[in-house]
PDB file of N, CA, C and O in Angstrom:
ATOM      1  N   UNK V   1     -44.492 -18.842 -47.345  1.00  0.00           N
ATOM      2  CA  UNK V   1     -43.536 -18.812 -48.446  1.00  0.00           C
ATOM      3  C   UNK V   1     -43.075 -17.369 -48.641  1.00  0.00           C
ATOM      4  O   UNK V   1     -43.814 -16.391 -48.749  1.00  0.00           O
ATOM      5  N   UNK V   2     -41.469 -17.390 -48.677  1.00  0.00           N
ATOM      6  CA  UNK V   2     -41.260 -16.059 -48.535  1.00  0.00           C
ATOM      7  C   UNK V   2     -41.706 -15.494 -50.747  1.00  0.00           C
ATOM      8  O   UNK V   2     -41.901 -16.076 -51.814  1.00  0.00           O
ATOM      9  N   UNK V   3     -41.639 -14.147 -50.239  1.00  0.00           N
ATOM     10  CA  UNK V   3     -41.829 -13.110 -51.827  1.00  0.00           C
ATOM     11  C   UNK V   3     -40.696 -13.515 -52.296  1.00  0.00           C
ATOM     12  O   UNK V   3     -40.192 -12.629 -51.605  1.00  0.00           O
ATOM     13  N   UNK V   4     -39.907 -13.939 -52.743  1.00  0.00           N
ATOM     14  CA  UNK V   4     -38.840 -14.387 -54.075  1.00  0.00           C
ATOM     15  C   UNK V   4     -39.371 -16.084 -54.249  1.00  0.00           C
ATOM     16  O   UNK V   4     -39.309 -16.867 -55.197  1.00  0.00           O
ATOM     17  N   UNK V   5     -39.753 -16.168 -53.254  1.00  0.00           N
ATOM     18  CA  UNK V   5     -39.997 -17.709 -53.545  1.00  0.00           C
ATOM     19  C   UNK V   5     -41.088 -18.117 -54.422  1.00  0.00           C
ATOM     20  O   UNK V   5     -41.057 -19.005 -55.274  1.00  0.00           O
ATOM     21  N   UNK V   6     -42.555 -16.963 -53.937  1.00  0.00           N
ATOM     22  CA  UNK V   6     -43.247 -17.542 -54.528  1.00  0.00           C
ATOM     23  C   UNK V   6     -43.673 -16.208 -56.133  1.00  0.00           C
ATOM     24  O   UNK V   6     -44.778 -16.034 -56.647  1.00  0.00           O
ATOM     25  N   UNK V   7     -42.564 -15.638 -56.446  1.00  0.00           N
ATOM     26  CA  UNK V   7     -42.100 -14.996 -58.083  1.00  0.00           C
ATOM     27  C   UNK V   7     -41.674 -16.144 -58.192  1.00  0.00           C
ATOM     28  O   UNK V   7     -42.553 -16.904 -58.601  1.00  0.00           O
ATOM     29  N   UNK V   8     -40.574 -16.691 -57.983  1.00  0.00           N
ATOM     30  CA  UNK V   8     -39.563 -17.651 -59.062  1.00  0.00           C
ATOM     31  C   UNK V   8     -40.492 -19.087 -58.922  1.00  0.00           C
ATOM     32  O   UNK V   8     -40.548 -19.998 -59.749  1.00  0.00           O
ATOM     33  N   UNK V   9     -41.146 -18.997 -57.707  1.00  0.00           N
ATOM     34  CA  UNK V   9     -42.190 -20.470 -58.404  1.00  0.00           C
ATOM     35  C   UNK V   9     -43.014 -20.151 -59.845  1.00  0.00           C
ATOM     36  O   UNK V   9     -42.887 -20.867 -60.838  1.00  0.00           O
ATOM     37  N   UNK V  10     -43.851 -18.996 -59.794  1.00  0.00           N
ATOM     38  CA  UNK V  10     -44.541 -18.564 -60.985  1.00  0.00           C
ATOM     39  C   UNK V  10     -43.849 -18.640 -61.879  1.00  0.00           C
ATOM     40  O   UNK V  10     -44.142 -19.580 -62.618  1.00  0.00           O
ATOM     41  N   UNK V  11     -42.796 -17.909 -62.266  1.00  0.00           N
ATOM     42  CA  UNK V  11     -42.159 -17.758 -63.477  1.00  0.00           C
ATOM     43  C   UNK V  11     -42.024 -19.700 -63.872  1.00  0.00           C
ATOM     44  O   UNK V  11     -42.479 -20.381 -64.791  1.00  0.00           O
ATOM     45  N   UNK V  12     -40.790 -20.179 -62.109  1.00  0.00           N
ATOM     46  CA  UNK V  12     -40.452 -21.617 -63.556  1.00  0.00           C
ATOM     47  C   UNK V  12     -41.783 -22.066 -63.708  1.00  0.00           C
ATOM     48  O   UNK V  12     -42.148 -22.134 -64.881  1.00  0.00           O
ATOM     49  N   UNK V  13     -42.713 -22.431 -62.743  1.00  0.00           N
ATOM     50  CA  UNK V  13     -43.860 -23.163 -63.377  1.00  0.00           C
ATOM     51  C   UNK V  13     -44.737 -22.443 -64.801  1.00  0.00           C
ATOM     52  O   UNK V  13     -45.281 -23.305 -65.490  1.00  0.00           O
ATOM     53  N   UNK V  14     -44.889 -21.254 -65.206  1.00  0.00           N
ATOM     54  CA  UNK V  14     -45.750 -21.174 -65.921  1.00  0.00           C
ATOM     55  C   UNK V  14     -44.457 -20.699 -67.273  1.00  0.00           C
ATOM     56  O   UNK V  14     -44.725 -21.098 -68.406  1.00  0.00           O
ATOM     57  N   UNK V  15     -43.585 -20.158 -67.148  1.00  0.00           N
ATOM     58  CA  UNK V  15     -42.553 -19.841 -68.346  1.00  0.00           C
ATOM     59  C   UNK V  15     -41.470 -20.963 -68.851  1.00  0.00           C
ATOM     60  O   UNK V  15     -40.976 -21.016 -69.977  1.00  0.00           O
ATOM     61  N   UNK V  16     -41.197 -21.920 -67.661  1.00  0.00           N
ATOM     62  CA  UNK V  16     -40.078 -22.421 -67.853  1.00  0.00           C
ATOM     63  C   UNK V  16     -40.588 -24.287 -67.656  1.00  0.00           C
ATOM     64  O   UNK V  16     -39.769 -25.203 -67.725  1.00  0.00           O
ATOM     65  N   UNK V  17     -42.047 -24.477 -67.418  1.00  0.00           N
ATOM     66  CA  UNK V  17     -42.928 -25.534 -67.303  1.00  0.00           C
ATOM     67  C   UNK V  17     -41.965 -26.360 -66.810  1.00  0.00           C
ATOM     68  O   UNK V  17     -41.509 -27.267 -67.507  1.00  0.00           O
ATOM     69  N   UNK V  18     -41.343 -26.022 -64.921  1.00  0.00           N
ATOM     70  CA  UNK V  18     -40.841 -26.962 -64.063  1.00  0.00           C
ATOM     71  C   UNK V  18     -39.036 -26.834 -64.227  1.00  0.00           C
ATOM     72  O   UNK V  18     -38.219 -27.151 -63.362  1.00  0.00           O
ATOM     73  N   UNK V  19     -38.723 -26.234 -65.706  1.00  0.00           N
ATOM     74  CA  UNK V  19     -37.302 -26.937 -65.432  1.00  0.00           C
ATOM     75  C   UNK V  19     -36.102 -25.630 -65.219  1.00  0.00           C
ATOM     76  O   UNK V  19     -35.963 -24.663 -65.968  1.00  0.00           O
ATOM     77  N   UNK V  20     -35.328 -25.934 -63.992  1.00  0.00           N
ATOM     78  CA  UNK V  20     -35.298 -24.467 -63.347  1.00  0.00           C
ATOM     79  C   UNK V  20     -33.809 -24.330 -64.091  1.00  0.00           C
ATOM     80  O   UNK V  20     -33.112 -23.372 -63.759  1.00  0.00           O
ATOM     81  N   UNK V  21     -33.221 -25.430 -65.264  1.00  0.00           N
ATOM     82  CA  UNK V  21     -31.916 -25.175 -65.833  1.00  0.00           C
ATOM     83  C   UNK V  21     -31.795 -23.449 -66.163  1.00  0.00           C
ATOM     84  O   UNK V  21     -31.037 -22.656 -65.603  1.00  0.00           O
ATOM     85  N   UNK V  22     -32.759 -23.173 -67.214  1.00  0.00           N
ATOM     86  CA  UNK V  22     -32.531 -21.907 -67.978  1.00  0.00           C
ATOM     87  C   UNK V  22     -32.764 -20.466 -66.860  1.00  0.00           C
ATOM     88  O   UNK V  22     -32.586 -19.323 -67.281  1.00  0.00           O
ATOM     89  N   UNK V  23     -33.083 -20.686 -65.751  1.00  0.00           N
ATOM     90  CA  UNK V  23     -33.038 -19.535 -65.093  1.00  0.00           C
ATOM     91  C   UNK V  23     -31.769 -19.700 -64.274  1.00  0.00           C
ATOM     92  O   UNK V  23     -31.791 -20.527 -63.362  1.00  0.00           O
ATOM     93  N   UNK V  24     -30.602 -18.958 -64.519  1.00  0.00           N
ATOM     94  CA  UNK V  24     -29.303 -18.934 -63.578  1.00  0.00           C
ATOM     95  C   UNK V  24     -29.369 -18.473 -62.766  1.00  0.00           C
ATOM     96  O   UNK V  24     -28.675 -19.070 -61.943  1.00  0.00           O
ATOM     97  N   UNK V  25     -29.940 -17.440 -62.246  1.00  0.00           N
ATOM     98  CA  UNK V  25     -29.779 -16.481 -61.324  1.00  0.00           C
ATOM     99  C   UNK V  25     -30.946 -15.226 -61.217  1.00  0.00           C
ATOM    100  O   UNK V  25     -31.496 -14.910 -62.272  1.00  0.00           O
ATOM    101  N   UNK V  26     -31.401 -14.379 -59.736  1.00  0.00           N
ATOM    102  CA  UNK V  26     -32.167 -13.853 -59.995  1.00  0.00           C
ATOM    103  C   UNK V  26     -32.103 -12.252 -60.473  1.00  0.00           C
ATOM    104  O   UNK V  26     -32.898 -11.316 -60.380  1.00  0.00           O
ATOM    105  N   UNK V  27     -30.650 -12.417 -61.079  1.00  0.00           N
ATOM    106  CA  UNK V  27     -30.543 -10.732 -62.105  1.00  0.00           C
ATOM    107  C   UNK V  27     -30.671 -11.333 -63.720  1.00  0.00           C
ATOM    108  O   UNK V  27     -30.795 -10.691 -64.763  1.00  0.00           O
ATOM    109  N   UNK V  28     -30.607 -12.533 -63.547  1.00  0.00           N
ATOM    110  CA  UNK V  28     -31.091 -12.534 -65.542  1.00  0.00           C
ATOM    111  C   UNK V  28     -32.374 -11.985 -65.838  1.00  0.00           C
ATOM    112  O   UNK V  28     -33.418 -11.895 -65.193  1.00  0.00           O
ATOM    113  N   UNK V  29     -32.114 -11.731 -66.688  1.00  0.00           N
ATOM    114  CA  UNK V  29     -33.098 -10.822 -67.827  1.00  0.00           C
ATOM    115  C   UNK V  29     -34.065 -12.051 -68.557  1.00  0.00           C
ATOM    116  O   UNK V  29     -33.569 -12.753 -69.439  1.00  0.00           O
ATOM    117  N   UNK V  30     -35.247 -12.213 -68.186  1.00  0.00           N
ATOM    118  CA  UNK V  30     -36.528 -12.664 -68.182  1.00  0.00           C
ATOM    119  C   UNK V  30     -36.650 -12.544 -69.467  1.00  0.00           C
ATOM    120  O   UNK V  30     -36.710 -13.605 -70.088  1.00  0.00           O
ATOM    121  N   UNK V  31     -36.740 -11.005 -70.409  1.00  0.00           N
ATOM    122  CA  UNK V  31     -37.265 -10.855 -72.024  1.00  0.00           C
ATOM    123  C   UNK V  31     -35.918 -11.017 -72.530  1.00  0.00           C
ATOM    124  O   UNK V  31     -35.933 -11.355 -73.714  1.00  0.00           O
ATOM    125  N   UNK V  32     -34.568 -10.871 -71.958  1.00  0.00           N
ATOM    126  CA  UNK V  32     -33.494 -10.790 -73.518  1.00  0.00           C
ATOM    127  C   UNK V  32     -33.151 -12.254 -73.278  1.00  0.00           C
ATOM    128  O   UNK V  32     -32.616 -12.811 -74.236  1.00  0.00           O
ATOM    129  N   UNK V  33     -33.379 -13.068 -72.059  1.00  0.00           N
ATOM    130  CA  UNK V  33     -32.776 -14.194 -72.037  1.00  0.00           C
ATOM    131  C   UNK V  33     -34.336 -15.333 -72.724  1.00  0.00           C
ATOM    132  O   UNK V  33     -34.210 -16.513 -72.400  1.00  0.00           O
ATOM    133  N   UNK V  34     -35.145 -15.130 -73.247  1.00  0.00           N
ATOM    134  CA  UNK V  34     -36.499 -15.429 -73.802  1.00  0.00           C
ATOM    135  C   UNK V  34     -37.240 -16.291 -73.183  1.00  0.00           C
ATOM    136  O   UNK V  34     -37.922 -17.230 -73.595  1.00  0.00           O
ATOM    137  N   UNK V  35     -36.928 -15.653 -71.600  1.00  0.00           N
ATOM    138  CA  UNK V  35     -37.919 -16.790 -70.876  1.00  0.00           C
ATOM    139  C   UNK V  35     -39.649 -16.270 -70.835  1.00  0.00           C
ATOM    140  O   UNK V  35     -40.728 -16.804 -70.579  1.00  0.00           O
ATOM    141  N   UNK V  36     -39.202 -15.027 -71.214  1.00  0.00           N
ATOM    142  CA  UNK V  36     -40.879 -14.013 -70.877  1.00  0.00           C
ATOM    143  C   UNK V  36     -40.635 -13.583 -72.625  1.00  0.00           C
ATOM    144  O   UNK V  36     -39.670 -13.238 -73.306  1.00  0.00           O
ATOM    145  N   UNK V  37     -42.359 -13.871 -72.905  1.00  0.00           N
ATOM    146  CA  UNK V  37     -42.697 -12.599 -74.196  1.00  0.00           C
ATOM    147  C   UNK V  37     -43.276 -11.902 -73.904  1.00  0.00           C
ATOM    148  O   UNK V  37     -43.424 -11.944 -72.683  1.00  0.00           O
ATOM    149  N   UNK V  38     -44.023 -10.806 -74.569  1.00  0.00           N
ATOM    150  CA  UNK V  38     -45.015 -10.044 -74.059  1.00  0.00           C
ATOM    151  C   UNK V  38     -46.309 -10.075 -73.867  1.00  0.00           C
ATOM    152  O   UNK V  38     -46.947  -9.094 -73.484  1.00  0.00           O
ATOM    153  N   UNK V  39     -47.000 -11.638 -74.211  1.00  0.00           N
ATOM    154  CA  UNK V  39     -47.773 -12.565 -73.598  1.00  0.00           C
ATOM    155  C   UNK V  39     -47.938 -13.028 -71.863  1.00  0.00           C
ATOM    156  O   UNK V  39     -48.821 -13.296 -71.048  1.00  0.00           O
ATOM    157  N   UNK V  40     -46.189 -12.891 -71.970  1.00  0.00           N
ATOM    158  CA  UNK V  40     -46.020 -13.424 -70.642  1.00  0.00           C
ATOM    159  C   UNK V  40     -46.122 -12.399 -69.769  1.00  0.00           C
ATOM    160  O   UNK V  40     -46.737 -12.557 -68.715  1.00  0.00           O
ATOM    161  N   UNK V  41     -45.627 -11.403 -70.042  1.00  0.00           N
ATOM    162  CA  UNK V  41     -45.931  -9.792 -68.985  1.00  0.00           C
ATOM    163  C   UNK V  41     -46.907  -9.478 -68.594  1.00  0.00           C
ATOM    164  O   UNK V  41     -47.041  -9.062 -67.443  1.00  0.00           O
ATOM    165  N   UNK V  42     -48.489  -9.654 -69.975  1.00  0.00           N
ATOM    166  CA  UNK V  42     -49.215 -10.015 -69.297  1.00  0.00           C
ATOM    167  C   UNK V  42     -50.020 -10.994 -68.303  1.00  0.00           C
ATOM    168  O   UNK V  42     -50.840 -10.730 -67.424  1.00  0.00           O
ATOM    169  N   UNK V  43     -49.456 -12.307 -68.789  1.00  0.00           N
ATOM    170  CA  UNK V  43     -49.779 -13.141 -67.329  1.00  0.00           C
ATOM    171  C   UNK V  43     -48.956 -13.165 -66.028  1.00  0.00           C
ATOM    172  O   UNK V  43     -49.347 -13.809 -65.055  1.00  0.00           O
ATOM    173  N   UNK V  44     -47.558 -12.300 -66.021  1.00  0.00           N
ATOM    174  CA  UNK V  44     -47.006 -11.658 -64.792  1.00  0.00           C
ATOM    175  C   UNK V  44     -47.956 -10.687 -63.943  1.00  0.00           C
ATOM    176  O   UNK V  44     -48.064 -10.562 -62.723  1.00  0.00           O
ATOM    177  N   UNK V  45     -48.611 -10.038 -65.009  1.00  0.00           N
ATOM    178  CA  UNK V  45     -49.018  -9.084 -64.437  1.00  0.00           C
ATOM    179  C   UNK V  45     -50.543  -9.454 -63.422  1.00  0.00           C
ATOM    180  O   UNK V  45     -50.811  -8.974 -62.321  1.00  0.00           O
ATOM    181  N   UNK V  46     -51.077 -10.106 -63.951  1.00  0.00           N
ATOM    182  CA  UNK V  46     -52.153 -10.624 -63.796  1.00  0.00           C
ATOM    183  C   UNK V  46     -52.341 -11.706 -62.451  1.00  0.00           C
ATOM    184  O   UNK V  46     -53.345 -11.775 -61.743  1.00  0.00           O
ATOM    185  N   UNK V  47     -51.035 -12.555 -62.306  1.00  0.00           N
ATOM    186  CA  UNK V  47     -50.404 -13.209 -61.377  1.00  0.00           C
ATOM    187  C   UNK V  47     -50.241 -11.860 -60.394  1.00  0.00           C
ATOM    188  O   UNK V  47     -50.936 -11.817 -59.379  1.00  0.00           O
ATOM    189  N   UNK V  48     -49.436 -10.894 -60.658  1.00  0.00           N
ATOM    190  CA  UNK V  48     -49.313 -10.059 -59.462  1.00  0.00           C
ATOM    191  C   UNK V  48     -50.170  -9.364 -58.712  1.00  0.00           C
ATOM    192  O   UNK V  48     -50.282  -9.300 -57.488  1.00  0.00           O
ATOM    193  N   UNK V  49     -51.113  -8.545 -60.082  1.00  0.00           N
ATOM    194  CA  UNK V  49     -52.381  -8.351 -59.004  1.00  0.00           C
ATOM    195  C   UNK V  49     -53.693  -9.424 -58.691  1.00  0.00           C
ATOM    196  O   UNK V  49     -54.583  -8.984 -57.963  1.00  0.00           O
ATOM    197  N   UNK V  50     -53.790 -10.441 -59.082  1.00  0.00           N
ATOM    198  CA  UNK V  50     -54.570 -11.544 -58.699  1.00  0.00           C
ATOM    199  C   UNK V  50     -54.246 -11.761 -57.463  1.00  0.00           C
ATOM    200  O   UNK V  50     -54.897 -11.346 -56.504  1.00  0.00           O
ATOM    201  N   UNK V  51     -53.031 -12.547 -57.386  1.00  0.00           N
ATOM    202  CA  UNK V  51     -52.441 -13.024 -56.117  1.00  0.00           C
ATOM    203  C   UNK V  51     -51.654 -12.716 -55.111  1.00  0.00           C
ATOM    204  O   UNK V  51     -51.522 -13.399 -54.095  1.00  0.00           O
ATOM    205  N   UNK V  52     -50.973 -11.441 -55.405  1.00  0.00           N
ATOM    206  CA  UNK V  52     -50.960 -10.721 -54.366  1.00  0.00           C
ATOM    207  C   UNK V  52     -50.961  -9.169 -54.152  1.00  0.00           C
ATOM    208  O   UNK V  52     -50.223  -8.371 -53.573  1.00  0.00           O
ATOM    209  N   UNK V  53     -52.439  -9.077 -55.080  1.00  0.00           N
ATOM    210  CA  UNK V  53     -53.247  -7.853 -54.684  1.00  0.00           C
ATOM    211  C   UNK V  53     -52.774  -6.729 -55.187  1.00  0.00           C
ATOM    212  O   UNK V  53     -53.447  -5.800 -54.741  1.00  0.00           O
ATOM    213  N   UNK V  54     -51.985  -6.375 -55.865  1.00  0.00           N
ATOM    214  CA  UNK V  54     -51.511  -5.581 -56.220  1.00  0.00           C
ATOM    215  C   UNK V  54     -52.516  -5.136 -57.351  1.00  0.00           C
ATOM    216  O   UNK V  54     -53.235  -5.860 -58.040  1.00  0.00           O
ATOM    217  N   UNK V  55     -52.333  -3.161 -57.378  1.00  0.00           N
ATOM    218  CA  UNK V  55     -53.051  -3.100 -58.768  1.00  0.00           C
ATOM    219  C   UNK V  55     -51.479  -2.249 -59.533  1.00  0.00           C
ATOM    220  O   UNK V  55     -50.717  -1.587 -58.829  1.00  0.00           O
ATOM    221  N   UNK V  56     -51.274  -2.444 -60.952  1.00  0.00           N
ATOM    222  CA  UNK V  56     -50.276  -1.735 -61.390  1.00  0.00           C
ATOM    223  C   UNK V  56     -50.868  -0.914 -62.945  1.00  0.00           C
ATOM    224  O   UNK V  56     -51.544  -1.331 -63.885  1.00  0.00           O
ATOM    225  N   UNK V  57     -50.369   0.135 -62.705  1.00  0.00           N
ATOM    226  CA  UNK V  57     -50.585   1.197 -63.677  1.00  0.00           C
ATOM    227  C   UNK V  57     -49.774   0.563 -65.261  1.00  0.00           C
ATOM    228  O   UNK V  57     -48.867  -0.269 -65.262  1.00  0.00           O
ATOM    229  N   UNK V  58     -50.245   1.063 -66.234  1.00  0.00           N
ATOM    230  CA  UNK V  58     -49.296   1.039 -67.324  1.00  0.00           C
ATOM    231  C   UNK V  58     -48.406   1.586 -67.436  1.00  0.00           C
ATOM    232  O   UNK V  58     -47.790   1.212 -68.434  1.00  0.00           O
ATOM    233  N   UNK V  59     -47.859   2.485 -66.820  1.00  0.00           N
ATOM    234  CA  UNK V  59     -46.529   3.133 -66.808  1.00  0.00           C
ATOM    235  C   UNK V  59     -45.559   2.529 -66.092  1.00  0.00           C
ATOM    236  O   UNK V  59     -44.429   2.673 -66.557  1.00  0.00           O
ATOM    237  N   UNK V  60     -45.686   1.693 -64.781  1.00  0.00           N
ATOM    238  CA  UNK V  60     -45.060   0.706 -64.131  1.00  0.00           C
ATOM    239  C   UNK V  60     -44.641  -0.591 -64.813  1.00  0.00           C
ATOM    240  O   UNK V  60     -43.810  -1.255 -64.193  1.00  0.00           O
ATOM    241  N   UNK V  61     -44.987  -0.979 -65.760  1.00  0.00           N
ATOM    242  CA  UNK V  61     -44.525  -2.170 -66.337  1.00  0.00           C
ATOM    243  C   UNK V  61     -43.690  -1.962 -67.636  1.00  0.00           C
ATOM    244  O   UNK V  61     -44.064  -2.233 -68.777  1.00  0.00           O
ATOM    245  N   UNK V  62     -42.549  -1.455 -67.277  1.00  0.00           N
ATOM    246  CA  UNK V  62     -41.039  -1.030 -67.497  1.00  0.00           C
ATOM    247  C   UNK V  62     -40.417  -1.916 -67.409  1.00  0.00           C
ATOM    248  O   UNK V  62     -41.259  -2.651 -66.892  1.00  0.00           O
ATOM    249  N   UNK V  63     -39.066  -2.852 -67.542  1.00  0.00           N
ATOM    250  CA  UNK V  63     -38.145  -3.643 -67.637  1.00  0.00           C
ATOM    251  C   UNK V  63     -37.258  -3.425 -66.145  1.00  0.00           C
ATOM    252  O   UNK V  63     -36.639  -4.384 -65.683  1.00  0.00           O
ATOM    253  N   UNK V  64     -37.258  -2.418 -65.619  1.00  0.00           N
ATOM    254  CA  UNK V  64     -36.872  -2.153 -64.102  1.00  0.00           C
ATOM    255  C   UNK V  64     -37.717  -2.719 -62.908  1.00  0.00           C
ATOM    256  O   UNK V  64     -37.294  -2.863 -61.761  1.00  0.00           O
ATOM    257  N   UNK V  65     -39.101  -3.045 -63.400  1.00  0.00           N
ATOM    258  CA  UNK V  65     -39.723  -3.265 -62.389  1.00  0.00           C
ATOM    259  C   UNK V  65     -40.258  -4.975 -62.593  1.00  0.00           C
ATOM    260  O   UNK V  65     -40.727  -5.786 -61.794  1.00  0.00           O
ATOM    261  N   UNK V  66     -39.815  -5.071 -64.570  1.00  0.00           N
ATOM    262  CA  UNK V  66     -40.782  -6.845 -64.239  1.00  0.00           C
ATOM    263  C   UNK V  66     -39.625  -7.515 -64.832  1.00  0.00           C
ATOM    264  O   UNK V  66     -39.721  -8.740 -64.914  1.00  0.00           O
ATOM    265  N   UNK V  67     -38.494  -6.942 -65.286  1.00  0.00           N
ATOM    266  CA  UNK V  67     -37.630  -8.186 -65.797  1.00  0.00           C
ATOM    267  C   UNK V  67     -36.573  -9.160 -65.639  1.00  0.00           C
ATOM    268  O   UNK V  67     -35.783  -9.771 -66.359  1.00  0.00           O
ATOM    269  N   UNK V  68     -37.010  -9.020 -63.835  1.00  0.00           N
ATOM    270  CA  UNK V  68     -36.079 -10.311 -63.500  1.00  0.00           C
ATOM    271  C   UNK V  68     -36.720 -10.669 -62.271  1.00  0.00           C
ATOM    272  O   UNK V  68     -37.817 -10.127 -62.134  1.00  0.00           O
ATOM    273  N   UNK V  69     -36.312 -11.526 -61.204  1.00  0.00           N
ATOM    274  CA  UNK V  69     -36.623 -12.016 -60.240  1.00  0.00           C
ATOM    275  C   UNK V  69     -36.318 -10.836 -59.416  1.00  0.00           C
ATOM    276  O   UNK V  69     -37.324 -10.370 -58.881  1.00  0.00           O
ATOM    277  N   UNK V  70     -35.151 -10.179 -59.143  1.00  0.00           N
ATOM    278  CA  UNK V  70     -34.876  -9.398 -58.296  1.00  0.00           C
ATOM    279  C   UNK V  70     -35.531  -8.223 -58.532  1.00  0.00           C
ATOM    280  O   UNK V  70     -35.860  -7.524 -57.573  1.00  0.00           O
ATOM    281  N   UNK V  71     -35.808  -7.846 -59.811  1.00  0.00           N
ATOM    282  CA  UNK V  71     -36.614  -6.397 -60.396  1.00  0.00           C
ATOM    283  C   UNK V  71     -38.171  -6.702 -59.493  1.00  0.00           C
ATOM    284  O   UNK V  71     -38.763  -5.743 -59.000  1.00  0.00           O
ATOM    285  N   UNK V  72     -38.656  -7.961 -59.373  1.00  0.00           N
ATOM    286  CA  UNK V  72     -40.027  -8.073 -59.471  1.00  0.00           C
ATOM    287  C   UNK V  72     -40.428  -8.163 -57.539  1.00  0.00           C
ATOM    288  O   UNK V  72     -41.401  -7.886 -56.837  1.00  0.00           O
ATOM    289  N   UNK V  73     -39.019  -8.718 -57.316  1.00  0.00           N
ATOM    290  CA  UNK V  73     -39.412  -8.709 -56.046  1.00  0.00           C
ATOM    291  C   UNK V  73     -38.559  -7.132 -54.943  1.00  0.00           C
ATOM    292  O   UNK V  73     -38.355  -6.919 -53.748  1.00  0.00           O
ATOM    293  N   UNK V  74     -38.376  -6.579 -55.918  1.00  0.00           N
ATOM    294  CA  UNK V  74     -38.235  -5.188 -54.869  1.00  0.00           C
ATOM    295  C   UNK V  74     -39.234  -4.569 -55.450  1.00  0.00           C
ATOM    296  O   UNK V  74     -39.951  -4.104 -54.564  1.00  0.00           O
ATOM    297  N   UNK V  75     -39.926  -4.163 -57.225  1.00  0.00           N
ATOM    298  CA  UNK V  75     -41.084  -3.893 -57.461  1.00  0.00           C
ATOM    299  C   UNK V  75     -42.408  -4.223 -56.432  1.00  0.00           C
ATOM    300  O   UNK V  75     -43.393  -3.538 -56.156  1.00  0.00           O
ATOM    301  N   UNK V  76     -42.075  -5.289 -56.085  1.00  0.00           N
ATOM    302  CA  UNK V  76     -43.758  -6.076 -55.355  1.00  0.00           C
ATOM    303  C   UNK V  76     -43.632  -5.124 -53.316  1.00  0.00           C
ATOM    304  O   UNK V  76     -44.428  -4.549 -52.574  1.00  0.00           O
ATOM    305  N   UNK V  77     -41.950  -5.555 -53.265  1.00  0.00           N
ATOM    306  CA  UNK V  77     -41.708  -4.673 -51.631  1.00  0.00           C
ATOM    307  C   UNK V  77     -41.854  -3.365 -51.516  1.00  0.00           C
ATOM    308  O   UNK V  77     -42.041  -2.729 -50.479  1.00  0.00           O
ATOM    309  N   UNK V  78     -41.731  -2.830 -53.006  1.00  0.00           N
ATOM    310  CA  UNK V  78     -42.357  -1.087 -52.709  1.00  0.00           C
ATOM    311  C   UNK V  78     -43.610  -0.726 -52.754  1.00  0.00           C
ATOM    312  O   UNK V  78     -44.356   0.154 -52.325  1.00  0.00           O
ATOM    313  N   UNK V  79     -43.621  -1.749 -53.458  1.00  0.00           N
ATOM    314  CA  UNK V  79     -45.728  -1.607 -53.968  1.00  0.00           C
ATOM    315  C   UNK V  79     -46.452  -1.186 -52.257  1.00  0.00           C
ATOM    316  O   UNK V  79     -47.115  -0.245 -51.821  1.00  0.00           O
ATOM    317  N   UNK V  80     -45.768  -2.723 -51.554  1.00  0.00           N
ATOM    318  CA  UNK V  80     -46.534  -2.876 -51.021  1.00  0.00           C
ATOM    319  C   UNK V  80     -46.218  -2.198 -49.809  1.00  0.00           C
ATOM    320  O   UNK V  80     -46.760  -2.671 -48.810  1.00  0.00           O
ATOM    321  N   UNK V  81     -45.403  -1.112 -49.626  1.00  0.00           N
ATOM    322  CA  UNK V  81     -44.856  -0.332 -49.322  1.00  0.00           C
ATOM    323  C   UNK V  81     -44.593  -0.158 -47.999  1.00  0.00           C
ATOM    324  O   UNK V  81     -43.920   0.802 -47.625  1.00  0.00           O
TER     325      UNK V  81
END
């Protein structure tokens, strides 16, 4: 499964529980469009380094790096560098 595939599985399954209407596209905005709270950043985060290993600093979890599909999956391709 490619890396955008398996972000936007996480997000609809655990934010959007299956229904992929409210996500349009992968530049919407995750917190202004209220699919993520800051509940949810932390179970992004937790998802990212759980499952694919990543460890991330507190200064990295900025709105550039977790608040959209496309933010999360060039965040995850530099990580992993």
């Amino acid at each position: 499964m490619e890396l955008r595939d398996q972000i936007h599985g996480f997000v609809v399954e655990n934010f959007l529980f299956g229904d992929l209407d409210p996500l349009r596209d992968d530049e919407m905005s995750l917190l202004d469009n209220g699919i993520m709270d800051s509940v949810g950043v932390m179970e992004l985060v937790a998802f990212l380094e759980q499952d694919m290993g990543l460890s991330i600093d507190d200064s990295e979890l900025v709105p550039e790096n977790l608040d959209s599909i496309r933010n999360l999956v060039g965040f995850v391709t530099r990580k992993r560098g």
